[in-house]
PDB file of C-alpha atoms and ligand atoms in Angstrom:
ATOM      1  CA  UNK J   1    -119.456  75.434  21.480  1.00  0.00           C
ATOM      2  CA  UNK J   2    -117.967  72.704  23.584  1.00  0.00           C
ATOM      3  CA  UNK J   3    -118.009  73.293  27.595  1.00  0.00           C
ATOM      4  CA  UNK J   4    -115.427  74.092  29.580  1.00  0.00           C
ATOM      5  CA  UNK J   5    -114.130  71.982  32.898  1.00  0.00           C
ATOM      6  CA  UNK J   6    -111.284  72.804  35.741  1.00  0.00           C
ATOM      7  CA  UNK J   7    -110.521  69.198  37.223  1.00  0.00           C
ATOM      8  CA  UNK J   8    -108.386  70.638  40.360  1.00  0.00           C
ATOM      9  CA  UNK J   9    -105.705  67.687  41.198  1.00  0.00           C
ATOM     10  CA  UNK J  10    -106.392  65.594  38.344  1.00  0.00           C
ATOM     11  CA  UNK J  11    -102.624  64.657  37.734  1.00  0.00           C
ATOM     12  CA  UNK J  12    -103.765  60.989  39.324  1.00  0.00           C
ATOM     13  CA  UNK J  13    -106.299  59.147  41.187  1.00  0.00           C
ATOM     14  CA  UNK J  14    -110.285  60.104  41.145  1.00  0.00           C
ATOM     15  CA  UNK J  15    -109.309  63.448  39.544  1.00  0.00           C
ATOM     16  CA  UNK J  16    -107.576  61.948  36.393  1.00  0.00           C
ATOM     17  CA  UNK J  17    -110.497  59.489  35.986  1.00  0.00           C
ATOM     18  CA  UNK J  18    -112.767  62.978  36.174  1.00  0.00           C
ATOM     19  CA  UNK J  19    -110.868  64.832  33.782  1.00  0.00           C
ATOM     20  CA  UNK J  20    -110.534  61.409  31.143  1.00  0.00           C
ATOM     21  CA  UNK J  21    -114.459  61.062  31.207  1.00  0.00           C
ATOM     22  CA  UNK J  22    -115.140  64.857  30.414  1.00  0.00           C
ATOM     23  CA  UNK J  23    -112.171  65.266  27.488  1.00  0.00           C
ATOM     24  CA  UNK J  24    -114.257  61.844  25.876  1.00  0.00           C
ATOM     25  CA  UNK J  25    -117.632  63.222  26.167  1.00  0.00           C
ATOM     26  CA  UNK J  26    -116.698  66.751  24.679  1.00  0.00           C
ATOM     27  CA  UNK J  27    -115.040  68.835  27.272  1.00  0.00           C
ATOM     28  CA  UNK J  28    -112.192  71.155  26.981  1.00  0.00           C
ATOM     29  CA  UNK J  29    -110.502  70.137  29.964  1.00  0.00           C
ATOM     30  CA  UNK J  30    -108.208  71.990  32.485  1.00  0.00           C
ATOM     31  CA  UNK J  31    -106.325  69.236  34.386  1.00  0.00           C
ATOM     32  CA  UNK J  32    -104.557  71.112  37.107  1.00  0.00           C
ATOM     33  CA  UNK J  33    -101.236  69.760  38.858  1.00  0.00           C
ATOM     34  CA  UNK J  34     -99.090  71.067  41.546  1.00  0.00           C
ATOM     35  CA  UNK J  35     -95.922  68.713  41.778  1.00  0.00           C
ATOM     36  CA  UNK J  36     -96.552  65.701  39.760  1.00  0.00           C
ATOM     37  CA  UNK J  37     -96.021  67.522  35.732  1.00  0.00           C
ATOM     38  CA  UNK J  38     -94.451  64.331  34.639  1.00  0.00           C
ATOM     39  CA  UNK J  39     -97.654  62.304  35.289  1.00  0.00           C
ATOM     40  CA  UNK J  40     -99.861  65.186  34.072  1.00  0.00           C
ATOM     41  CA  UNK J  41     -98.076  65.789  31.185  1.00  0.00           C
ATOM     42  CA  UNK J  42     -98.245  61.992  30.065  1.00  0.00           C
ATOM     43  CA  UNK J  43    -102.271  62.255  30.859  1.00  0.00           C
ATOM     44  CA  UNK J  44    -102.540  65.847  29.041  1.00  0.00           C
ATOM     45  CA  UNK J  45    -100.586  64.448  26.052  1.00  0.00           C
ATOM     46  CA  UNK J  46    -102.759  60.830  25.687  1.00  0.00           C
ATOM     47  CA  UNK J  47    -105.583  62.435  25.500  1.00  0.00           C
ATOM     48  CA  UNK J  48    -103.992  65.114  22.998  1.00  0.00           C
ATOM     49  CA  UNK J  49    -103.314  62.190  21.069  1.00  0.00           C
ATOM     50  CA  UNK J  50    -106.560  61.181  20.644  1.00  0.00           C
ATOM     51  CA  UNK J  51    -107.702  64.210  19.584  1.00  0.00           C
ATOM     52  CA  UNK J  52    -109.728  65.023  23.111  1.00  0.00           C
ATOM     53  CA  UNK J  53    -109.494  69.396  23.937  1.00  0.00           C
ATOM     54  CA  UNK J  54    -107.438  69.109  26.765  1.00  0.00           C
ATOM     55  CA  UNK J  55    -104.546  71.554  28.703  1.00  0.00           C
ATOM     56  CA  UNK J  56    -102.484  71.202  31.783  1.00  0.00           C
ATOM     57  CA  UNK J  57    -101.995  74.236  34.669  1.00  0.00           C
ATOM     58  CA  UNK J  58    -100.025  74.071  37.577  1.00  0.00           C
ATOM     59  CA  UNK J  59    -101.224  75.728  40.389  1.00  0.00           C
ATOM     60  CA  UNK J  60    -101.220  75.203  44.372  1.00  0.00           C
ATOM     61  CA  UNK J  61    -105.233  75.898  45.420  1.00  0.00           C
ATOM     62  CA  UNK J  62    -104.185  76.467  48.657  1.00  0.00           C
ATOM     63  CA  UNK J  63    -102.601  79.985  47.426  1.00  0.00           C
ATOM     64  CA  UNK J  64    -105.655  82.047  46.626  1.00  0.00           C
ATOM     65  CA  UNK J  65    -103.010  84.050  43.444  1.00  0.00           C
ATOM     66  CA  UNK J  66    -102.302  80.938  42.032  1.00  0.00           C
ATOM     67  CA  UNK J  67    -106.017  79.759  42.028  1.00  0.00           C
ATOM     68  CA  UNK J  68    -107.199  82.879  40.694  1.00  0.00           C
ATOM     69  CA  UNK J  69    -104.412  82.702  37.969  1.00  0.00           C
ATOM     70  CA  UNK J  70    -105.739  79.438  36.812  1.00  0.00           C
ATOM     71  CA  UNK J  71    -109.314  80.680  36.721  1.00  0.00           C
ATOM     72  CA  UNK J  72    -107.902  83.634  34.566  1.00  0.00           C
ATOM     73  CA  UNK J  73    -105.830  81.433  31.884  1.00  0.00           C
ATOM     74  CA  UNK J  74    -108.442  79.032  31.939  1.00  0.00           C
ATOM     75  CA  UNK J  75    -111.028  81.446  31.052  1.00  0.00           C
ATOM     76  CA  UNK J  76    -108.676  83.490  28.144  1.00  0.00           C
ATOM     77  CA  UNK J  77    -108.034  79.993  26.978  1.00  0.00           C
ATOM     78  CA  UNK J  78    -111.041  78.563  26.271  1.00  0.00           C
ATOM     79  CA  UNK J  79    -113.436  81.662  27.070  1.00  0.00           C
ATOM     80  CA  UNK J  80    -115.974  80.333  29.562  1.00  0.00           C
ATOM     81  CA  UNK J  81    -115.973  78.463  32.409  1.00  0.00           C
ATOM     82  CA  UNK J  82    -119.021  75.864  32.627  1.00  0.00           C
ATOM     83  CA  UNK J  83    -117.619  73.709  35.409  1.00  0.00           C
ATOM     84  CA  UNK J  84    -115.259  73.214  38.150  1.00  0.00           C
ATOM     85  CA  UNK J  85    -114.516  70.307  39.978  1.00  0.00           C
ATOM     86  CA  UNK J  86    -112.569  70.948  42.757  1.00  0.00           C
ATOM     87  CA  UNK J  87    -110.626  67.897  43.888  1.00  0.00           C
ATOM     88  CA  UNK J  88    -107.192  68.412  44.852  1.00  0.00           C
ATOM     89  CA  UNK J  89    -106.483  67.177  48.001  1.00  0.00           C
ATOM     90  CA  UNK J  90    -103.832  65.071  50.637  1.00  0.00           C
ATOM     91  CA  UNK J  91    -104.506  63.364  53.441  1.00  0.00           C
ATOM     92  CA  UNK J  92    -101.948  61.718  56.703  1.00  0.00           C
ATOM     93  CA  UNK J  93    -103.250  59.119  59.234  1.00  0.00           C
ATOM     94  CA  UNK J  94    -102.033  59.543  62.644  1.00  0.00           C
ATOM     95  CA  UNK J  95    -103.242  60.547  66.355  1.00  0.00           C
ATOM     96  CA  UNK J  96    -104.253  64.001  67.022  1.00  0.00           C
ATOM     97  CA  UNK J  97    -100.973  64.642  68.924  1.00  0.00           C
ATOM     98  CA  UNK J  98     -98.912  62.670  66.479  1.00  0.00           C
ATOM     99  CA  UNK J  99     -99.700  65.013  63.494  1.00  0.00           C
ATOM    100  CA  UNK J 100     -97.237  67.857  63.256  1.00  0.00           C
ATOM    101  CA  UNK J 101     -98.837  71.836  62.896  1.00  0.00           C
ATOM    102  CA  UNK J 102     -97.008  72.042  59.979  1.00  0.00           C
ATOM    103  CA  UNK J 103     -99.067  69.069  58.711  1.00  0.00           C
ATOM    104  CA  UNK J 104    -102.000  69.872  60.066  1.00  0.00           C
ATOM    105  CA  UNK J 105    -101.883  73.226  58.308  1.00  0.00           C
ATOM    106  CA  UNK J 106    -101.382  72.193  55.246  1.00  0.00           C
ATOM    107  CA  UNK J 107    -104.034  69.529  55.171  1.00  0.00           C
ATOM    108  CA  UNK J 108    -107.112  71.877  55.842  1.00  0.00           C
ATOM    109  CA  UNK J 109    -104.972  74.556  53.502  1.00  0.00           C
ATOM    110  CA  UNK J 110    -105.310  72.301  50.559  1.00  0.00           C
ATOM    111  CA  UNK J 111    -108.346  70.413  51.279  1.00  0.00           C
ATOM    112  CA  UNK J 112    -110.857  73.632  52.781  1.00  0.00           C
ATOM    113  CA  UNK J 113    -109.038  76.472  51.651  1.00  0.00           C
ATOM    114  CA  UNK J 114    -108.278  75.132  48.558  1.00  0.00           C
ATOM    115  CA  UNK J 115    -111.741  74.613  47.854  1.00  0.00           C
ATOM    116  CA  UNK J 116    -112.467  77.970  48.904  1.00  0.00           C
ATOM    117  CA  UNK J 117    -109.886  79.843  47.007  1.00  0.00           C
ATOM    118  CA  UNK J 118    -111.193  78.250  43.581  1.00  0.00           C
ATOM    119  CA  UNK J 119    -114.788  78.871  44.617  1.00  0.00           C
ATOM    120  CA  UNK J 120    -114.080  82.288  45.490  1.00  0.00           C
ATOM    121  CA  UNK J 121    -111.379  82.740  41.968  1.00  0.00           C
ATOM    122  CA  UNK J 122    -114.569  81.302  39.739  1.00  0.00           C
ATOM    123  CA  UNK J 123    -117.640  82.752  40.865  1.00  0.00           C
ATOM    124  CA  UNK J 124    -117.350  86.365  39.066  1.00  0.00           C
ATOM    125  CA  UNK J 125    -117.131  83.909  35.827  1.00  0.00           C
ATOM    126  CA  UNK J 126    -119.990  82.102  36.888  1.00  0.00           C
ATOM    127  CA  UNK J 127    -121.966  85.162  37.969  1.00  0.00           C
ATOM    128  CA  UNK J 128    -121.153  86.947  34.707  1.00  0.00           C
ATOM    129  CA  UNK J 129    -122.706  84.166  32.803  1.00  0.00           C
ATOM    130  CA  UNK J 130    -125.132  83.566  34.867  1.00  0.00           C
ATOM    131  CA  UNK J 131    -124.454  79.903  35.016  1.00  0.00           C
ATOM    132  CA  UNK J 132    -122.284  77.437  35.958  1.00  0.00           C
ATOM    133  CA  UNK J 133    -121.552  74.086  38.056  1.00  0.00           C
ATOM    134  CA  UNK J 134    -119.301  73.754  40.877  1.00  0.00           C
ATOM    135  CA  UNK J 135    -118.872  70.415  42.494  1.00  0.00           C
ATOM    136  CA  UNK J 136    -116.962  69.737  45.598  1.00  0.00           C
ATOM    137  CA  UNK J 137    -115.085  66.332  46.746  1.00  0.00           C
ATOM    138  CA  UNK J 138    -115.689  65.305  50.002  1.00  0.00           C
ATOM    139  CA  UNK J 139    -115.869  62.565  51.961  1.00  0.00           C
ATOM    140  CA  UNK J 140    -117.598  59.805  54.102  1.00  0.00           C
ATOM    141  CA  UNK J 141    -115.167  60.806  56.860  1.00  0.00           C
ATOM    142  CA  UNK J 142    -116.239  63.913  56.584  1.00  0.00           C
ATOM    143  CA  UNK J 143    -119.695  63.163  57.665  1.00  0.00           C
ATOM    144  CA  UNK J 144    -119.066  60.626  59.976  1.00  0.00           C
ATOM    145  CA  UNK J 145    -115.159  61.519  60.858  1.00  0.00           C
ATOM    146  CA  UNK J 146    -112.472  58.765  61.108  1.00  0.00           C
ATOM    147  CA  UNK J 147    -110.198  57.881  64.065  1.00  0.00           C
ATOM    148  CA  UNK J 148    -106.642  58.813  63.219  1.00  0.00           C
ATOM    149  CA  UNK J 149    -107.761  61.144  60.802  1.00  0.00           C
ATOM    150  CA  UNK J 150    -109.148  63.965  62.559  1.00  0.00           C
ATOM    151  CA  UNK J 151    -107.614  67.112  60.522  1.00  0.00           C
ATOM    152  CA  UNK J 152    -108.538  65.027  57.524  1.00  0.00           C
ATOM    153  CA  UNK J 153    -111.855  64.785  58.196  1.00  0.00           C
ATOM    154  CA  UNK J 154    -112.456  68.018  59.797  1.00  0.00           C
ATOM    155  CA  UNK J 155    -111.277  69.393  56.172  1.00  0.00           C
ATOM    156  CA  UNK J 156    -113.842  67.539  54.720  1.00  0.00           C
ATOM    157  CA  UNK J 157    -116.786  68.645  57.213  1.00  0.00           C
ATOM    158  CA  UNK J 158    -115.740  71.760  56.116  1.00  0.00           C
ATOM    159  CA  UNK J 159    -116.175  71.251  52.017  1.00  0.00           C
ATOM    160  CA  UNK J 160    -119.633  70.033  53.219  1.00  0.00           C
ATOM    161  CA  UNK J 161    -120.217  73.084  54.789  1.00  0.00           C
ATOM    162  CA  UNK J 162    -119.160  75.756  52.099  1.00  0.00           C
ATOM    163  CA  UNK J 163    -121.074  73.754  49.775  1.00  0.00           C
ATOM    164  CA  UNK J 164    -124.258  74.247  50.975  1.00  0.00           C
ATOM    165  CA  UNK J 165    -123.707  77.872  51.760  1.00  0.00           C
ATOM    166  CA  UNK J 166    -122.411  78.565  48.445  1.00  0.00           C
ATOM    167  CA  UNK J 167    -125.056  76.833  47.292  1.00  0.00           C
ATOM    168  CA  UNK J 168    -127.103  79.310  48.669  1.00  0.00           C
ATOM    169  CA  UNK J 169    -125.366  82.332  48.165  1.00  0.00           C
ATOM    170  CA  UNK J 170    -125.218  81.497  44.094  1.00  0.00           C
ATOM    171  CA  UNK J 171    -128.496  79.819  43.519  1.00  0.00           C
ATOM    172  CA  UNK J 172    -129.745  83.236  42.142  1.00  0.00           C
ATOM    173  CA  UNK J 173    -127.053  83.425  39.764  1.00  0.00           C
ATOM    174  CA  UNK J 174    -128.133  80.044  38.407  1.00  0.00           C
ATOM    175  CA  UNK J 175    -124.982  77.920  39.723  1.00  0.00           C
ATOM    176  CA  UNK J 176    -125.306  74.759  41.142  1.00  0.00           C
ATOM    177  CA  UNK J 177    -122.773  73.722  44.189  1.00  0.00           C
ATOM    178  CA  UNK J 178    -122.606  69.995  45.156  1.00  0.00           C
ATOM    179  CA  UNK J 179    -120.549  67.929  47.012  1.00  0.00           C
ATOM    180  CA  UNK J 180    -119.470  64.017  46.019  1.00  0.00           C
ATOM    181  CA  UNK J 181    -118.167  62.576  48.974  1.00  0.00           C
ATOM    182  CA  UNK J 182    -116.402  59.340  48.378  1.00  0.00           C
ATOM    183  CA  UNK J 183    -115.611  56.025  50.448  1.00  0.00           C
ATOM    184  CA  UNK J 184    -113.031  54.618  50.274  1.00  0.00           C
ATOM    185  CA  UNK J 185    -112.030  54.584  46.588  1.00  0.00           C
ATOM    186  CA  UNK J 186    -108.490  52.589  44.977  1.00  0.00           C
ATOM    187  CA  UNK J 187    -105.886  55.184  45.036  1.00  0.00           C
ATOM    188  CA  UNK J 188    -102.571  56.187  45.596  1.00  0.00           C
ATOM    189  CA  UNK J 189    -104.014  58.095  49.474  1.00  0.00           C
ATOM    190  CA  UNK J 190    -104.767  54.561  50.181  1.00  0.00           C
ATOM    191  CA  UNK J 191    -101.170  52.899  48.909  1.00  0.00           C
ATOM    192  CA  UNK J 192    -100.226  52.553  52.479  1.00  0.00           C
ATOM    193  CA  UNK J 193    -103.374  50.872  53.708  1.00  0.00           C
ATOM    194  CA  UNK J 194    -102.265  46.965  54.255  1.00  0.00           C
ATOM    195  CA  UNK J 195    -104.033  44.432  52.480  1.00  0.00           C
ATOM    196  CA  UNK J 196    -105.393  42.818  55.858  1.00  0.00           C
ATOM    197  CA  UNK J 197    -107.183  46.300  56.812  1.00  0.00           C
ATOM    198  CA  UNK J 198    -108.485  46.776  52.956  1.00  0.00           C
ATOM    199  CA  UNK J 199    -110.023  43.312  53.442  1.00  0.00           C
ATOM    200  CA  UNK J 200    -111.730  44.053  56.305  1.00  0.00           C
ATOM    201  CA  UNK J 201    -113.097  47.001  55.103  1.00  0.00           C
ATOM    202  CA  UNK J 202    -114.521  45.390  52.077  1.00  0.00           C
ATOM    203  CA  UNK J 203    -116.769  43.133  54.566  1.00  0.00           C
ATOM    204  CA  UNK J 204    -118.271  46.400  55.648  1.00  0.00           C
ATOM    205  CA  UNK J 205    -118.884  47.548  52.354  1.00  0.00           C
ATOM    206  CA  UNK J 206    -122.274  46.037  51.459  1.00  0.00           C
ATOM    207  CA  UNK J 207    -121.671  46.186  47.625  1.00  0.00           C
ATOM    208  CA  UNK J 208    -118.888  44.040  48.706  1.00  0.00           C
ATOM    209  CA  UNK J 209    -115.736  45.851  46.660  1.00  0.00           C
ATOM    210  CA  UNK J 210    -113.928  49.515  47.168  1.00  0.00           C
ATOM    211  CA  UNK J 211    -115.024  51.850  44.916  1.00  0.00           C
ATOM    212  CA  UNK J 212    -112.853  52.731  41.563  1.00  0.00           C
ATOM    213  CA  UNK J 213    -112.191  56.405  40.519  1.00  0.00           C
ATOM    214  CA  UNK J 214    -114.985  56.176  37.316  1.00  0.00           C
ATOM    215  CA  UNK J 215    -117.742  55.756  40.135  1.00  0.00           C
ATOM    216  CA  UNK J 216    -116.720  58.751  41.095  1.00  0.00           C
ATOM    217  CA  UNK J 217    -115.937  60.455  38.239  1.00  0.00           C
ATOM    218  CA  UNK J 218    -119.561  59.170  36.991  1.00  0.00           C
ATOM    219  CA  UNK J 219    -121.324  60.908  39.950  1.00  0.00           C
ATOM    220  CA  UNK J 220    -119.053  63.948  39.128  1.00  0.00           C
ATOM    221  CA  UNK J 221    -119.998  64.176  35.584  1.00  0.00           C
ATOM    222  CA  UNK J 222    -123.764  63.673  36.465  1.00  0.00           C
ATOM    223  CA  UNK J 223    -123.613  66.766  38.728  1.00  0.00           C
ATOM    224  CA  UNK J 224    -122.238  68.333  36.234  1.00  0.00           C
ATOM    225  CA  UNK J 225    -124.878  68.037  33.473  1.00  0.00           C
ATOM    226  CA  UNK J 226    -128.164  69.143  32.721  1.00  0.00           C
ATOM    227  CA  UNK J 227    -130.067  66.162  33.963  1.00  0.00           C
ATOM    228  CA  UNK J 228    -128.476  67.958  37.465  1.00  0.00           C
ATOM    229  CA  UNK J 229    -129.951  71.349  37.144  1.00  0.00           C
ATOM    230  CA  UNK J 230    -132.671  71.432  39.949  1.00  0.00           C
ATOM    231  CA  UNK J 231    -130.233  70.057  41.874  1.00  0.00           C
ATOM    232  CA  UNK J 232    -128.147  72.450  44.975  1.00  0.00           C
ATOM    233  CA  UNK J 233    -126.300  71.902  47.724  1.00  0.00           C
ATOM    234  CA  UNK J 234    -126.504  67.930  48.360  1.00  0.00           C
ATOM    235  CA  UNK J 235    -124.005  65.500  48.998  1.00  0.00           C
ATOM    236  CA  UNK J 236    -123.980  62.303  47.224  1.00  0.00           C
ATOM    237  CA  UNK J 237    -122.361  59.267  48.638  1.00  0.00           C
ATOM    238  CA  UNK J 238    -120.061  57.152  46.446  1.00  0.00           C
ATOM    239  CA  UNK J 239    -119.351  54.538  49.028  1.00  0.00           C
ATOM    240  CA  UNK J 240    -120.982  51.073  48.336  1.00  0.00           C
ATOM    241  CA  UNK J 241    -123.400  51.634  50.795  1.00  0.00           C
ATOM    242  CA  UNK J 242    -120.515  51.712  53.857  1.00  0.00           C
ATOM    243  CA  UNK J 243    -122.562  54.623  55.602  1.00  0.00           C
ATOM    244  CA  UNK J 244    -126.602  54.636  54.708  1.00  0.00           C
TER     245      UNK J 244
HETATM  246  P1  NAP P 301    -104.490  61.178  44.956  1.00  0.00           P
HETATM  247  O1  NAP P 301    -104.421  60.017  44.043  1.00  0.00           O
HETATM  248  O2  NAP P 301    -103.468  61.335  46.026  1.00  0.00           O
HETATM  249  O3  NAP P 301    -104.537  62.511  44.072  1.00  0.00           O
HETATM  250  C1  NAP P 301    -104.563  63.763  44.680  1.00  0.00           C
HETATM  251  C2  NAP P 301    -104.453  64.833  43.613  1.00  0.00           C
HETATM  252  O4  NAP P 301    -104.495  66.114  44.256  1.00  0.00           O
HETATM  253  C3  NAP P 301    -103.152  64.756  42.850  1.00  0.00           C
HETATM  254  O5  NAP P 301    -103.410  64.987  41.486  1.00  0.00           O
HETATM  255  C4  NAP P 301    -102.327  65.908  43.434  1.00  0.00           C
HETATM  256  O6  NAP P 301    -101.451  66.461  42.479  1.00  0.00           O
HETATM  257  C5  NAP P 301    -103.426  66.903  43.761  1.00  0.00           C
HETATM  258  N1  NAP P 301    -103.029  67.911  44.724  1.00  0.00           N
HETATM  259  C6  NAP P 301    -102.588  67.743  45.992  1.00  0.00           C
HETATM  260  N2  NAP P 301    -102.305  68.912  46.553  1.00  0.00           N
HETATM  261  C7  NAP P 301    -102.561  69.878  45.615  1.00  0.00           C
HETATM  262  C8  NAP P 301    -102.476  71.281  45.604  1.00  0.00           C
HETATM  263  N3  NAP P 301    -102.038  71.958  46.662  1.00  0.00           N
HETATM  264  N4  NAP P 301    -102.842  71.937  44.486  1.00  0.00           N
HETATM  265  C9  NAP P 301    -103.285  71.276  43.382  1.00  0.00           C
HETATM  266  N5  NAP P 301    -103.370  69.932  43.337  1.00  0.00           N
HETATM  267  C10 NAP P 301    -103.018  69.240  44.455  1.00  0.00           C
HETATM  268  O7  NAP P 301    -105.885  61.216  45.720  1.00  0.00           O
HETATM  269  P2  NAP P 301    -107.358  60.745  45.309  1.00  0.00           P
HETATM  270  O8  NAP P 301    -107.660  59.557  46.097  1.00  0.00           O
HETATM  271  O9  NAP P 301    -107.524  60.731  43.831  1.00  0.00           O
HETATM  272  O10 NAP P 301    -108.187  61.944  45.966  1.00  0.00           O
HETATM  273  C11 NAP P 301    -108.875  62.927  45.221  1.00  0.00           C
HETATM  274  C12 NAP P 301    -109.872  63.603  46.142  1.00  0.00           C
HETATM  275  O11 NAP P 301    -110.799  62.630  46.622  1.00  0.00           O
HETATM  276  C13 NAP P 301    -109.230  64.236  47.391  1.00  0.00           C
HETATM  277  O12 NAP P 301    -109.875  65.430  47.703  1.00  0.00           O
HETATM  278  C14 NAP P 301    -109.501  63.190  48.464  1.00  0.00           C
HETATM  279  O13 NAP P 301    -109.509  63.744  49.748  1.00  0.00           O
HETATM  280  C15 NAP P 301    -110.863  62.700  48.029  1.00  0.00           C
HETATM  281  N6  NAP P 301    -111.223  61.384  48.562  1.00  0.00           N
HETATM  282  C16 NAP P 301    -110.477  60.285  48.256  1.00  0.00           C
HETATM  283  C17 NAP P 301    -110.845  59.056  48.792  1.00  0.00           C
HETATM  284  C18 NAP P 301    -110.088  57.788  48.502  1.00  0.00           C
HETATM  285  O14 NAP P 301    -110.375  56.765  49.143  1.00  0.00           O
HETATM  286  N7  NAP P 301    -109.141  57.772  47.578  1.00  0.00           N
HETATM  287  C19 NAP P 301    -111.967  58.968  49.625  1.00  0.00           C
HETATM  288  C20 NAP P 301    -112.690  60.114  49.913  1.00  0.00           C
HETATM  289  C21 NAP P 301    -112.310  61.318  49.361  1.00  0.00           C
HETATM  290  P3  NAP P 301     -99.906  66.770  42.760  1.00  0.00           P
HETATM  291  O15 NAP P 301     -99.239  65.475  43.066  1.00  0.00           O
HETATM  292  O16 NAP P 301     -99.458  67.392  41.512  1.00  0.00           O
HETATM  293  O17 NAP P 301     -99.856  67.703  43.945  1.00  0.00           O
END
């Protein structure tokens, strides 16, 4: 029976790449949305066409009833849930005092309470089958923390943080938690970077390019299959080498 994946956010960006690579090696695939249906419908319905097991939901992760509706039609859909990748996320550059509350809010919302919502909506699946793979996306700033950035990045300390504590809260269940935490990867969160800062940037990258969503789709996937298993509550770096 094929395996089951939630890609949360996978309308575009690192999450679509995610969702494409498990629908091609055998996944039923979940890719979940919350305003961009005409861009997940077109990546729901070409890989439809190509035969690949794959569904859209919308649903906001920051609302824990919309996250735990998504775990529920995911699961009476397909039956199981082997894996859940949760990636949705935003992000806004400006100084501390520049950044709205409203703003603010809504970035740790989606990025740490998202993440926590779906963690807390899947593990009675898990638990019940006494398996299952949850990866989290991070990210370098979360580790190091970026000027300008400072909700954004305090979000991310924070998925770094659940994830090892889930880790160990559902290690005796037999779930794995990890955490990818990307650099700086060719987006559409980094369409307003300017083309003199990018450059710069890639000096600092030792393997001299920014990352593309399949490297981090591939570390995804990897965390997500068997060769992973003795694997819990690590963070793996998808970032050229920029922090080492
Ligand atoms: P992106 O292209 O902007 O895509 C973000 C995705 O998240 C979209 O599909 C968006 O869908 C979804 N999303 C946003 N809010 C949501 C919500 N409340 N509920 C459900 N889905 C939601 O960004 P990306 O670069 O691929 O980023 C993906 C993840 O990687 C994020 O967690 C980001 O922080 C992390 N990351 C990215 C980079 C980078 O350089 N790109 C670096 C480090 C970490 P809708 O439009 O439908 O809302």
């Amino acid at each position: 029976m094929s395996k089951t994946v939630i890609v949360t956010g996978s309308s575009r960006g690192i999450g679509a790449a995610t969702a494409m690579l498990f629908a091609e090696k055998g996944y039923n695939v979940v890719i979940n949305y919350n305003n961009s249906f005409e861009s997940a419908k077109l990546l729901t319905s070409s890989l439809r066409e190509r035969g690949l097991s794959v569904i859209g939901m919308k649903a906001d992760v920051s609302n824990l009833k919309e996250a735990e509706i998504l775990i529920k039609e995911t699961l009476y859909k397909f039956g199981s849930i082997d894996c859940l990748v949760n990636n949705a996320g935003i992000s806004q550059i400006g100084l501390i005092n520049d950044i709205g509350e409203y703003d603010s809010n809504r970035i740790f919302d989606v990025n740490l309470k998202g993440v926590y919502n779906c963690c807390k909506a899947v593990t009675p699946v898990m638990v019940n089958q006494k398996s299952g793979k949850i990866i989290n996306v991070a990210s370098m700033w979360g580790e190091v923390g970026a000027s300008c950035e400072v909700a954004y990045s305090a979000s991310k300390a924070g998925v770094i943080g659940l994830t090892k504590a889930l880790a160990k809260e559902l290690a005796p269940s037999n779930i794995n938690v990890n955490a990818v935490s990307p650099g700086l990867i060719e987006t559409s969160m980094n369409a307003n970077i300017s083309i003199d800062v990018l450059d710069s940037f890639v000096n600092d990258i030792p393997l001299g390019r920014i990352g593309e969503p399949i490297d981090v789709a591939n570390a995804i996937y990897f965390l997500a299959s068997d060769l992973s298993d003795y694997i819990t509550g690590q963070v793996i770096d998808v970032n050229g080498g920029y922090i080492i």
